[in-house]
N, CA, C and O atoms as a printed pandas DataFrame, in Angstrom:
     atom_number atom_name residue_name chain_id  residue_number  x_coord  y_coord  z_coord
0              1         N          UNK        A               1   63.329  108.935  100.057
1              2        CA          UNK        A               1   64.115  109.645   99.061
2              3         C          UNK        A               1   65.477  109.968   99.665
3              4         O          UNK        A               1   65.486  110.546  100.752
4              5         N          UNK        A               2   66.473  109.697   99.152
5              6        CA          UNK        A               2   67.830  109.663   99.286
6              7         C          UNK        A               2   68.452  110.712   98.228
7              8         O          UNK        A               2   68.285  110.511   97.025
8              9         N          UNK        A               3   69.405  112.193   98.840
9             10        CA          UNK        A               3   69.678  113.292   98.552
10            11         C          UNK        A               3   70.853  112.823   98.186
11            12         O          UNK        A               3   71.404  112.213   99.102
12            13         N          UNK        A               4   71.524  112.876   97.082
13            14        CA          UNK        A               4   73.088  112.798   96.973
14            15         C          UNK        A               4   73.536  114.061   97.171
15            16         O          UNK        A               4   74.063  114.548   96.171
16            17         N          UNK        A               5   73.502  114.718   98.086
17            18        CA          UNK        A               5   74.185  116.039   98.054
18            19         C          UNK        A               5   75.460  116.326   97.729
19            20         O          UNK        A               5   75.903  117.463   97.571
20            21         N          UNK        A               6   76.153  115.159   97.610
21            22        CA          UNK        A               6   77.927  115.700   97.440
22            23         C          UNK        A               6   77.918  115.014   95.653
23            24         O          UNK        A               6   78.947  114.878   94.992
24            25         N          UNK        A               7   76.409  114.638   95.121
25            26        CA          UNK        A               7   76.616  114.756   93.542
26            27         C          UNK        A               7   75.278  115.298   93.158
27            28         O          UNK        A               7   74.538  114.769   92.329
28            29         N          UNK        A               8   74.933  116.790   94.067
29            30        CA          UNK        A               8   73.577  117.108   93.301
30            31         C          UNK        A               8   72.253  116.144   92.782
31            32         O          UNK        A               8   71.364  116.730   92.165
32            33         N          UNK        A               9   72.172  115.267   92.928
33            34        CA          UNK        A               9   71.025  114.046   92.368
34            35         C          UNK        A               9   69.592  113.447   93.890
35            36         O          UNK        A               9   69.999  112.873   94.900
36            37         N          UNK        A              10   68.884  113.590   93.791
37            38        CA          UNK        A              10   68.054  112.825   94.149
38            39         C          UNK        A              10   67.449  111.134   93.473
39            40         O          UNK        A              10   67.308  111.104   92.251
40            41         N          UNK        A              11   67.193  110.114   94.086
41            42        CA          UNK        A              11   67.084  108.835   93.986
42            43         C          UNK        A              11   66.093  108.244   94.757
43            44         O          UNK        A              11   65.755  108.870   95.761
44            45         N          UNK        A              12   65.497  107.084   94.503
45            46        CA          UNK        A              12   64.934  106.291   95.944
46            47         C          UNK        A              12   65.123  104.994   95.713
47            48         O          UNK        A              12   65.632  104.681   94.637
48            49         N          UNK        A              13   64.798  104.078   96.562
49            50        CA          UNK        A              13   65.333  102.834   97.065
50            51         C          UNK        A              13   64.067  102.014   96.676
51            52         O          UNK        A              13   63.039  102.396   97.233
52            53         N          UNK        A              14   63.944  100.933   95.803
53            54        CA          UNK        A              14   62.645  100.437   95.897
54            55         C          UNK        A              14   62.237   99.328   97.085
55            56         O          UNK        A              14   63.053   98.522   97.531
56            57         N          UNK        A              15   61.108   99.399   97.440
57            58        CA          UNK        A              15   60.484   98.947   98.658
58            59         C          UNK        A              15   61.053   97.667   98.934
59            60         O          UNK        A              15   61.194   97.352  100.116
60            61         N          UNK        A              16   61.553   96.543   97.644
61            62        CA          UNK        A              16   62.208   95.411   97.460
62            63         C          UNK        A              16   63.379   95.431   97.949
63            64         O          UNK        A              16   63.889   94.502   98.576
64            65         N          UNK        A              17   63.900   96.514   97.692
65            66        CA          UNK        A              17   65.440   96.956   98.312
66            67         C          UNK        A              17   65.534   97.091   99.847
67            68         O          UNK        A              17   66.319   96.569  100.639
68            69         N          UNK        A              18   64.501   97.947  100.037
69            70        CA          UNK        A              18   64.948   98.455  101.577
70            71         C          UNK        A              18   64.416   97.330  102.050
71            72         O          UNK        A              18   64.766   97.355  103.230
72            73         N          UNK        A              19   63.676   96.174  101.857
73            74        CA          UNK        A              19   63.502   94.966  102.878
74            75         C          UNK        A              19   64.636   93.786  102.551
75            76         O          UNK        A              19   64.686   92.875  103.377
76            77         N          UNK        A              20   65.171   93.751  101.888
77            78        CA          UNK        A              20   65.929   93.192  101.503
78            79         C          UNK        A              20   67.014   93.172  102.419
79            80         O          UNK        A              20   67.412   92.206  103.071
80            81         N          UNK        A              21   67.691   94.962  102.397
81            82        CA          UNK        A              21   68.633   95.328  103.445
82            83         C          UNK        A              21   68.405   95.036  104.190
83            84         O          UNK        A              21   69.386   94.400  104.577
84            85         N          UNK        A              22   67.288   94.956  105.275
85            86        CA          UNK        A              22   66.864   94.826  106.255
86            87         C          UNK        A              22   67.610   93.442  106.608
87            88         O          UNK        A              22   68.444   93.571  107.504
88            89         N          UNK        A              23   67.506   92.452  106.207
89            90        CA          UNK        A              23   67.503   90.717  106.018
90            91         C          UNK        A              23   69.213   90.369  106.300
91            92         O          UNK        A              23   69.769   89.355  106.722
92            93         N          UNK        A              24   69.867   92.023  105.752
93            94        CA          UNK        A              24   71.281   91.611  105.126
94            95         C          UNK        A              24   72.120   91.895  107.068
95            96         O          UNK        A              24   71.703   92.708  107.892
96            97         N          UNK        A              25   73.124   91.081  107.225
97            98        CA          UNK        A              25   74.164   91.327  108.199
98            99         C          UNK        A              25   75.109   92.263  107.786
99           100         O          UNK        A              25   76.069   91.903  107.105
100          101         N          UNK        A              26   74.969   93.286  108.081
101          102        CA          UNK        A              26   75.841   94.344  108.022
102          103         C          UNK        A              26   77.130   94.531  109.209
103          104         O          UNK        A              26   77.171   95.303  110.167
104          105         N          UNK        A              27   77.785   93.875  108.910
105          106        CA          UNK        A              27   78.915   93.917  109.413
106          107         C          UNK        A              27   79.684   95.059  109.910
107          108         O          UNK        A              27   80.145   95.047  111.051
108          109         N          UNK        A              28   79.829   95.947  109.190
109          110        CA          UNK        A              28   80.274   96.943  109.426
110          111         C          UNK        A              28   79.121   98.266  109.669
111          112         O          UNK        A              28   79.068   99.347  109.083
112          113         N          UNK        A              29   78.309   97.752  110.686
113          114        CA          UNK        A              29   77.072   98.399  110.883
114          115         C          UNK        A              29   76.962   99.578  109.766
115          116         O          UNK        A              29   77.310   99.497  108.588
116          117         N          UNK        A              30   76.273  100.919  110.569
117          118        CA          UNK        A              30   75.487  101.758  109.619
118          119         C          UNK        A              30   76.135  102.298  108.783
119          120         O          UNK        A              30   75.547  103.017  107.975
120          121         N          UNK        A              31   77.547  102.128  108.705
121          122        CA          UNK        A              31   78.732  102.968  107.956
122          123         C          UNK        A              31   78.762  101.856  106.605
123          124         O          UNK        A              31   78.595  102.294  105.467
124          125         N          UNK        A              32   78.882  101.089  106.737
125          126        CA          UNK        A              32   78.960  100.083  105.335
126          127         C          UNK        A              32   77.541  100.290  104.713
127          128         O          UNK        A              32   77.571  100.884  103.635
128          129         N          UNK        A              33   76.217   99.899  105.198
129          130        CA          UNK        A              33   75.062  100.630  104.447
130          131         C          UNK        A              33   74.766  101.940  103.877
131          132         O          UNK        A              33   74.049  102.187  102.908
132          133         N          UNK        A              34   75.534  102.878  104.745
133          134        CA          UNK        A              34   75.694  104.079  103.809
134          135         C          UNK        A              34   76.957  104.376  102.762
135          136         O          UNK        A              34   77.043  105.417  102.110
136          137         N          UNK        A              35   77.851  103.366  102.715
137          138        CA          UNK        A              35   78.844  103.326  101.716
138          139         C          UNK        A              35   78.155  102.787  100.578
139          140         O          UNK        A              35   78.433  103.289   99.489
140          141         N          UNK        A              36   77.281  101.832  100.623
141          142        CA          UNK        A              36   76.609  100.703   99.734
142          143         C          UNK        A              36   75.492  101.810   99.361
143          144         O          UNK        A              36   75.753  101.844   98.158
144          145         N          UNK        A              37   74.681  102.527   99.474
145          146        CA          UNK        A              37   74.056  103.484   99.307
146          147         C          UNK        A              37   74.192  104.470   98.217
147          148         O          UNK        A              37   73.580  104.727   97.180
148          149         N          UNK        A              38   75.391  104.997   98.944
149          150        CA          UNK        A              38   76.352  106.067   98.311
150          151         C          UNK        A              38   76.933  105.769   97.066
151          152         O          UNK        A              38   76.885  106.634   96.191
152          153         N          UNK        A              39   77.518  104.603   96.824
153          154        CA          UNK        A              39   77.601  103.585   95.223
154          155         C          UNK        A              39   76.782  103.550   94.530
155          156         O          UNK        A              39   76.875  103.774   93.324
156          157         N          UNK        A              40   75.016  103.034   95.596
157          158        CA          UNK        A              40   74.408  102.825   94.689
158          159         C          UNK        A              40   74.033  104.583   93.436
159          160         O          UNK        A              40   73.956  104.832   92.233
160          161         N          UNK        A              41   73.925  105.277   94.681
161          162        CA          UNK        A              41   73.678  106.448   94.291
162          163         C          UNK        A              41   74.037  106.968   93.186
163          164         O          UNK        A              41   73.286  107.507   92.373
164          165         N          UNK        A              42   75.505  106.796   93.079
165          166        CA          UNK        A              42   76.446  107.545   91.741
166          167         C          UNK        A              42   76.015  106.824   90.730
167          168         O          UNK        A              42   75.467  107.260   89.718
168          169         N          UNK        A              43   76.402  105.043   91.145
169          170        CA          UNK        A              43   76.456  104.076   89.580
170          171         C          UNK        A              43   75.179  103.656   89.336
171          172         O          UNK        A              43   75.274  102.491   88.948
172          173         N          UNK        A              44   73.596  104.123   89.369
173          174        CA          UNK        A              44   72.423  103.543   89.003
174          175         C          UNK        A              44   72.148  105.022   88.624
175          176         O          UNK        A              44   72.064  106.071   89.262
176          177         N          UNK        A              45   72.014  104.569   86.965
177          178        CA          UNK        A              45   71.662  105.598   86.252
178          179         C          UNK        A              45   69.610  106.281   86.285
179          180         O          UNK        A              45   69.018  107.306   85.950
180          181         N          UNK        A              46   69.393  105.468   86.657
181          182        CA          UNK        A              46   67.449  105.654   86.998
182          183         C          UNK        A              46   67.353  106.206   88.495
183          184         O          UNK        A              46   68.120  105.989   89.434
184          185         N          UNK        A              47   65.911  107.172   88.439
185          186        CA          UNK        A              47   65.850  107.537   90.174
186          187         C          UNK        A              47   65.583  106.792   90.756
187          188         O          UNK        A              47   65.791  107.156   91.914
188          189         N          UNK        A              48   64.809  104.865   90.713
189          190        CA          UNK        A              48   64.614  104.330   91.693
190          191         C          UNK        A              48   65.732  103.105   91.656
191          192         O          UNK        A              48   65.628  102.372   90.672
192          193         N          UNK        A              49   66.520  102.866   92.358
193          194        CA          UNK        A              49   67.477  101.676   92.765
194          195         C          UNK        A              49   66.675  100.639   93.314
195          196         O          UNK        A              49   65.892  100.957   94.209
196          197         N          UNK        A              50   66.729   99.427   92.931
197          198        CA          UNK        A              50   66.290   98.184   92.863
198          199         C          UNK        A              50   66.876   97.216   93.417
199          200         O          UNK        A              50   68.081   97.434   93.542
200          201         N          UNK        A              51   66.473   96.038   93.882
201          202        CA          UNK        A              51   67.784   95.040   94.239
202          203         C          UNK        A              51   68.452   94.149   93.641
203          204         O          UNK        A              51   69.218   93.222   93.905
204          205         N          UNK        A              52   67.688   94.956   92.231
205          206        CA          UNK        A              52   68.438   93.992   90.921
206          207         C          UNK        A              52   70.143   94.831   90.823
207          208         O          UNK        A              52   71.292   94.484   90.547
208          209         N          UNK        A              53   69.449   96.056   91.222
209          210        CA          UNK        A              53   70.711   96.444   90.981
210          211         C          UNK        A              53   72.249   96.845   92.212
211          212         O          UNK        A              53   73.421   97.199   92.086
212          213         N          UNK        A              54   71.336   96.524   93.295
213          214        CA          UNK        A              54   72.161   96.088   94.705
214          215         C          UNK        A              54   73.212   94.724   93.652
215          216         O          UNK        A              54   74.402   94.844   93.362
216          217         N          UNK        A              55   72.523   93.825   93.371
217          218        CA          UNK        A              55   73.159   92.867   93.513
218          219         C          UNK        A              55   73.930   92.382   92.235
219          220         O          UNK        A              55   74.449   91.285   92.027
220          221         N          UNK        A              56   73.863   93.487   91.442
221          222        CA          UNK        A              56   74.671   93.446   90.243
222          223         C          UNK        A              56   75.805   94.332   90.564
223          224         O          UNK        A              56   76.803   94.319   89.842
224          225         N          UNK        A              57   75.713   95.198   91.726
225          226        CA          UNK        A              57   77.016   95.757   92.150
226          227         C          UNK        A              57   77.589   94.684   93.165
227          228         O          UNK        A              57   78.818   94.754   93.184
228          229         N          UNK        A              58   77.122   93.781   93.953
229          230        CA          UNK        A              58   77.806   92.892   94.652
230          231         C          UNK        A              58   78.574   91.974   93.614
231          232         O          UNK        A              58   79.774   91.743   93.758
232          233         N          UNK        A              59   77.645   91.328   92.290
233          234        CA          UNK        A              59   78.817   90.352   91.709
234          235         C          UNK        A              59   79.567   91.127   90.924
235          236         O          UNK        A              59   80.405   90.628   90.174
236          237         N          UNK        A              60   79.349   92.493   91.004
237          238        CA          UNK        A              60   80.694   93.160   90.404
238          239         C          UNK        A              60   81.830   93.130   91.196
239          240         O          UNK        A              60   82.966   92.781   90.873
240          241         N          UNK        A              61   81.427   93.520   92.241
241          242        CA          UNK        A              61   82.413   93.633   93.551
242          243         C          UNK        A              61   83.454   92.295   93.813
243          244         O          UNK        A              61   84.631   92.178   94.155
244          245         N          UNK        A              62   82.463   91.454   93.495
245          246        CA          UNK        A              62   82.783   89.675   94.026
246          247         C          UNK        A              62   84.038   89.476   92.326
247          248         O          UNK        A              62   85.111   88.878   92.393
248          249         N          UNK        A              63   83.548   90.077   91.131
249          250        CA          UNK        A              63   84.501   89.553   89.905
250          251         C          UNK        A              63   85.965   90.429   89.768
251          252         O          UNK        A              63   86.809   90.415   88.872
252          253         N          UNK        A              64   85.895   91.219   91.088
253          254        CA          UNK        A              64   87.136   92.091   90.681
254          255         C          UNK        A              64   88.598   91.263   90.800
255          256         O          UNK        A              64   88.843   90.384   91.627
256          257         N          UNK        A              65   89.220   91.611   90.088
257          258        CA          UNK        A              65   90.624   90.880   90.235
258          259         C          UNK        A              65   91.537   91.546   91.635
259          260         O          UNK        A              65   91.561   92.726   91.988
260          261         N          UNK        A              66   92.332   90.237   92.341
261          262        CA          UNK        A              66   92.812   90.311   93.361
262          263         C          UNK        A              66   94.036   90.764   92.498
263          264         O          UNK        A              66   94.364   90.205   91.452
264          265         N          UNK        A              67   94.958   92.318   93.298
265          266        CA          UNK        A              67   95.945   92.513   92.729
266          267         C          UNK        A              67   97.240   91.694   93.267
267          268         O          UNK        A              67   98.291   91.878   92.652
268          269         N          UNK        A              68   97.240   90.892   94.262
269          270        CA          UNK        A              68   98.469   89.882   95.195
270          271         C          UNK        A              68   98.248   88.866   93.917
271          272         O          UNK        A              68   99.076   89.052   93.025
272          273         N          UNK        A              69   97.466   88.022   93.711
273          274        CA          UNK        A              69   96.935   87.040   92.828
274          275         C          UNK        A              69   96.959   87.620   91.444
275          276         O          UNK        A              69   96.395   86.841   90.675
276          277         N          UNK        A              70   97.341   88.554   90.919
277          278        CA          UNK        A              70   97.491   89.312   89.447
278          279         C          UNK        A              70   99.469   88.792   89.683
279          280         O          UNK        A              70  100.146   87.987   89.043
280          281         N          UNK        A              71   99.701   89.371   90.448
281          282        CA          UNK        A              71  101.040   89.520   90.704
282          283         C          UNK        A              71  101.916   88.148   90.392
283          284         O          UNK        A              71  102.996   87.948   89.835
284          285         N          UNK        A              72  101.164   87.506   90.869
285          286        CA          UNK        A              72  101.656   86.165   91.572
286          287         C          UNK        A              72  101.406   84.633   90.023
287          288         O          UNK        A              72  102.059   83.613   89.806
288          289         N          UNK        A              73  100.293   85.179   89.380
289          290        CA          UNK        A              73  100.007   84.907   88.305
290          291         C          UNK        A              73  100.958   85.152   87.516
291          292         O          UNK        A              73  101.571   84.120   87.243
292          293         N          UNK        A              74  101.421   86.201   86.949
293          294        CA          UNK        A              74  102.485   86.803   86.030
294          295         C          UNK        A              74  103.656   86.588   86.673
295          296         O          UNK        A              74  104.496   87.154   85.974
296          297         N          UNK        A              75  104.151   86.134   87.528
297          298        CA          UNK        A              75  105.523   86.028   88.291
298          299         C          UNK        A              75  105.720   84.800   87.862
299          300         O          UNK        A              75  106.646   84.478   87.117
300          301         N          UNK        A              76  104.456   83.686   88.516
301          302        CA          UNK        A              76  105.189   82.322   87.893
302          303         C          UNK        A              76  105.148   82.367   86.397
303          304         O          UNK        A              76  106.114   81.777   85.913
304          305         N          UNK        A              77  104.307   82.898   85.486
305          306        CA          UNK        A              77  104.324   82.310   83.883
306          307         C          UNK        A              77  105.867   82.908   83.645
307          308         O          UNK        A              77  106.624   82.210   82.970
308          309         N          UNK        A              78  106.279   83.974   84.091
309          310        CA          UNK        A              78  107.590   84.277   83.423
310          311         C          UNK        A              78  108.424   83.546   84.094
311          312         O          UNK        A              78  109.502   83.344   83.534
312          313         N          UNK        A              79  108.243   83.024   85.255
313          314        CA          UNK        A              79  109.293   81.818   85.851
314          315         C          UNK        A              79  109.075   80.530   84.669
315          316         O          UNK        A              79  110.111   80.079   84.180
316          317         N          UNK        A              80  107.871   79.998   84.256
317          318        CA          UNK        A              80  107.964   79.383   83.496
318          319         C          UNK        A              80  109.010   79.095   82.020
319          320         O          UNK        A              80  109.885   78.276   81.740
320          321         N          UNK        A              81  108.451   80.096   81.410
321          322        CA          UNK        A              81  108.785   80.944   80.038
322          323         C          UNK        A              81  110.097   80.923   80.259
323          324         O          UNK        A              81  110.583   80.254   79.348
324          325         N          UNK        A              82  111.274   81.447   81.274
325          326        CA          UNK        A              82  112.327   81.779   81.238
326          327         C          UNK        A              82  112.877   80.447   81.734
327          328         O          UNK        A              82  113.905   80.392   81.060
328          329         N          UNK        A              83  112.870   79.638   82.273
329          330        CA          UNK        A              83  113.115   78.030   82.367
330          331         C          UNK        A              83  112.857   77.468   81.444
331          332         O          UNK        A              83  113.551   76.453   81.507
332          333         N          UNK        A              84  112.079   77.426   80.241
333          334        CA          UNK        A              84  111.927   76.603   78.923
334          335         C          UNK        A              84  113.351   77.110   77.800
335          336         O          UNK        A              84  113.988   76.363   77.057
336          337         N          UNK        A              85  113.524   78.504   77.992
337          338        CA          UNK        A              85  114.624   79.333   76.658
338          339         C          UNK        A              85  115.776   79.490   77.789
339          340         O          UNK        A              85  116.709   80.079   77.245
340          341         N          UNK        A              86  116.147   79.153   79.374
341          342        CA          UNK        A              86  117.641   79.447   79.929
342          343         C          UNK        A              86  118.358   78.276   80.133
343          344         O          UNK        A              86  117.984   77.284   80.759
344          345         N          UNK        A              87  119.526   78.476   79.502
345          346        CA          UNK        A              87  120.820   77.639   79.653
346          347         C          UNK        A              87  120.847   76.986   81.120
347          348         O          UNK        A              87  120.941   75.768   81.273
348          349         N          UNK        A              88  120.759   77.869   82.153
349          350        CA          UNK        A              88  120.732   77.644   83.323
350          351         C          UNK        A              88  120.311   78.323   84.034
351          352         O          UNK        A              88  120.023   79.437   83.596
352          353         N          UNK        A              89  119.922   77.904   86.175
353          354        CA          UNK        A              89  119.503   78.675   86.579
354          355         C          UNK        A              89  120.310   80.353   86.550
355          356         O          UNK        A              89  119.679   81.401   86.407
356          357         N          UNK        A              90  121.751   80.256   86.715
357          358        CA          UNK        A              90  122.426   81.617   86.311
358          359         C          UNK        A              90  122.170   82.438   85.162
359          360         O          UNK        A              90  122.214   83.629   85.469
360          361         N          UNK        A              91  121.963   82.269   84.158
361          362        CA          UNK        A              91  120.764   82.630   82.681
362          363         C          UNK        A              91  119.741   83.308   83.552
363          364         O          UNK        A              91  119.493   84.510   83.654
364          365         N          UNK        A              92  119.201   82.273   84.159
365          366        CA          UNK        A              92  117.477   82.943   84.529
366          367         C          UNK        A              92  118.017   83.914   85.275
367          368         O          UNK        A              92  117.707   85.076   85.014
368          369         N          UNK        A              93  118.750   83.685   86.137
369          370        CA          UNK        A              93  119.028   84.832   87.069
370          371         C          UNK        A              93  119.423   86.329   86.205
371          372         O          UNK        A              93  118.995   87.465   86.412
372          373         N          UNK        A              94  120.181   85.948   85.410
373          374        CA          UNK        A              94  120.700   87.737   84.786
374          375         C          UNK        A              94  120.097   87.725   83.809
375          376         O          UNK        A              94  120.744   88.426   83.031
376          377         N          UNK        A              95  118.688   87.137   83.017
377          378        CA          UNK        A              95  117.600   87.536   82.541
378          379         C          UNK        A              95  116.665   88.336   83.059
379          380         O          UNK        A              95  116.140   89.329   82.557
380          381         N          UNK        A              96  116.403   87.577   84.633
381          382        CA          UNK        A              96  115.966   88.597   85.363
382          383         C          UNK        A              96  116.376   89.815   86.216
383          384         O          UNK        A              96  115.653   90.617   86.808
384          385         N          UNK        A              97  117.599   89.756   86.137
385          386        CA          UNK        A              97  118.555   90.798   86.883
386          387         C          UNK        A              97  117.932   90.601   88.396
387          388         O          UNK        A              97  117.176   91.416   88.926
388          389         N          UNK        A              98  118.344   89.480   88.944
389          390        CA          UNK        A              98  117.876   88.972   90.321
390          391         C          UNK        A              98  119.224   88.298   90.403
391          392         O          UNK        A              98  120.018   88.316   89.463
392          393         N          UNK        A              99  119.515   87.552   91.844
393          394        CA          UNK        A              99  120.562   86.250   91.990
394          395         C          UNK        A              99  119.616   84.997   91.622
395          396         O          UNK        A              99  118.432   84.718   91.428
396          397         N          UNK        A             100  120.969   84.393   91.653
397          398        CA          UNK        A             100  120.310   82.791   91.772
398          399         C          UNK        A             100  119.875   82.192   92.547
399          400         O          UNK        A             100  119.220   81.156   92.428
400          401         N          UNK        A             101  120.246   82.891   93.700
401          402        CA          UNK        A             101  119.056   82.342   95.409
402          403         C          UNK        A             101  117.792   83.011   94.860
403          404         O          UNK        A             101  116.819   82.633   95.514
404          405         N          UNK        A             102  117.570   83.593   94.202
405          406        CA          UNK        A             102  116.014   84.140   94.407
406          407         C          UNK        A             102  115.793   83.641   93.168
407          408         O          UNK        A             102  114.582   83.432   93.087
408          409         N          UNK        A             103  116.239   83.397   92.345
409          410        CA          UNK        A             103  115.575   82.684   91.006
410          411         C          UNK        A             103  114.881   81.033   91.745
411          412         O          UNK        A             103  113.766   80.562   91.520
412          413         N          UNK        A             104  116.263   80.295   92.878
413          414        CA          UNK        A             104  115.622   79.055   93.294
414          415         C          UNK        A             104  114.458   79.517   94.620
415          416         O          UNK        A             104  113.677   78.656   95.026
416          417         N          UNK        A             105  114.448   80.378   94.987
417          418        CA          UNK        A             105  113.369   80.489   95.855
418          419         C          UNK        A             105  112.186   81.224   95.507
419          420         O          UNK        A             105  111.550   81.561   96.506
420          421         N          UNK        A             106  111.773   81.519   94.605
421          422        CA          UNK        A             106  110.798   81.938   93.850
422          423         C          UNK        A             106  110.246   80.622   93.445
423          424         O          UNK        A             106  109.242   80.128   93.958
424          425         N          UNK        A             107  111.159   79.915   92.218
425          426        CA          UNK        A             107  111.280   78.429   92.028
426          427         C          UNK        A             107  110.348   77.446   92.779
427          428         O          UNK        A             107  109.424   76.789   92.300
428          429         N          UNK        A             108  110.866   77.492   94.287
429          430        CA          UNK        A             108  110.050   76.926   95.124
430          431         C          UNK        A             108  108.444   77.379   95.410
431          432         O          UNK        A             108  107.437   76.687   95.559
432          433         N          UNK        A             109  108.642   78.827   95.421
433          434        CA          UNK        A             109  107.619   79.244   95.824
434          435         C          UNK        A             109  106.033   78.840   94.960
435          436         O          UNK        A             109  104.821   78.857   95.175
436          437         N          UNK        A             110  107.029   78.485   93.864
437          438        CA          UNK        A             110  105.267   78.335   93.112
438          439         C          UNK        A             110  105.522   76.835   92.904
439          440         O          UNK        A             110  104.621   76.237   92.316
440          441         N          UNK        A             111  106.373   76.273   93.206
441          442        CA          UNK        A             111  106.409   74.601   92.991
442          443         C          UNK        A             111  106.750   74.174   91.837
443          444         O          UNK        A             111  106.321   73.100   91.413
444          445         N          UNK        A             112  107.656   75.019   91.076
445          446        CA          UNK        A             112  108.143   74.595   89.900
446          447         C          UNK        A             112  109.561   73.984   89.995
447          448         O          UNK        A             112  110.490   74.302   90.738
448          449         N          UNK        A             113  109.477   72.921   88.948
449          450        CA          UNK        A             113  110.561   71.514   89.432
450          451         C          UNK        A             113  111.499   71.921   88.355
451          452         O          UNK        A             113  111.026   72.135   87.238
452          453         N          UNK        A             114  112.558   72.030   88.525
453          454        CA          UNK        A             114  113.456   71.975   87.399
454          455         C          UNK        A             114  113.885   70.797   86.632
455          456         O          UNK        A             114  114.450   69.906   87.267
456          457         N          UNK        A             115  113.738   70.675   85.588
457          458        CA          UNK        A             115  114.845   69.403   85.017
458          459         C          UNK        A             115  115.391   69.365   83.474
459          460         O          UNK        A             115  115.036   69.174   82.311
460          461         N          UNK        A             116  116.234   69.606   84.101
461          462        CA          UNK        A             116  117.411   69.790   83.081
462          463         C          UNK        A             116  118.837   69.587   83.326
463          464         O          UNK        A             116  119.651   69.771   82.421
């Protein structure tokens, strides 16, 4: 039985679970198992945690969006978008209120070819 004391709740681990862990490389030894714990604790609404539900918090974990790769996504489509409607690279540039060295090195950066 596992005390959440810093959310009032008691829980337990089903027997499937704790051998399971056992199996797992914990990398970040006993401190990452009690982080993984401590999750399970808050977000499993039933007192016994399962490893159905270990591992429905891992492919949650695994579907989260990378915020560098959010960024980087939306940077080129508007590099796109603004190369289809600009006169020129100077257009793109004071569309984006950037220079035109960084309109062509952005340009590069995602491998977009100009032609026009």
């Amino acid at each position: 039985m596992f005390k959440g004391c810093k959310y009032g709740f008691e829980k337990t681990l089903s027997r499937e679970l704790i051998e399971f862990f056992k199996l797992l490389p914990w990398k970040g030894n006993i401190r990452e198992l009690e982080n993984v714990i401590e999750k399970l604790l808050v977000v499993v609404p039933r007192k016994e945690i399962t490893k159905e539900d270990f591992l429905k918090l891992e492919r949650t974990k695994k579907s989260e969006i990378n915020p560098k790769q959010l960024i980087s996504d939306c940077e080129k489509e508007v590099l796109l978008k603004l190369l289809s409607s600009s006169k020129s690279m100077r257009d793109m540039a004071n569309k984006l209120g950037v220079s035109k060295a960084t309109v062509i090195r952005k340009l590069k950066q995602y491998n977009i070819s100009v032609h026009k």
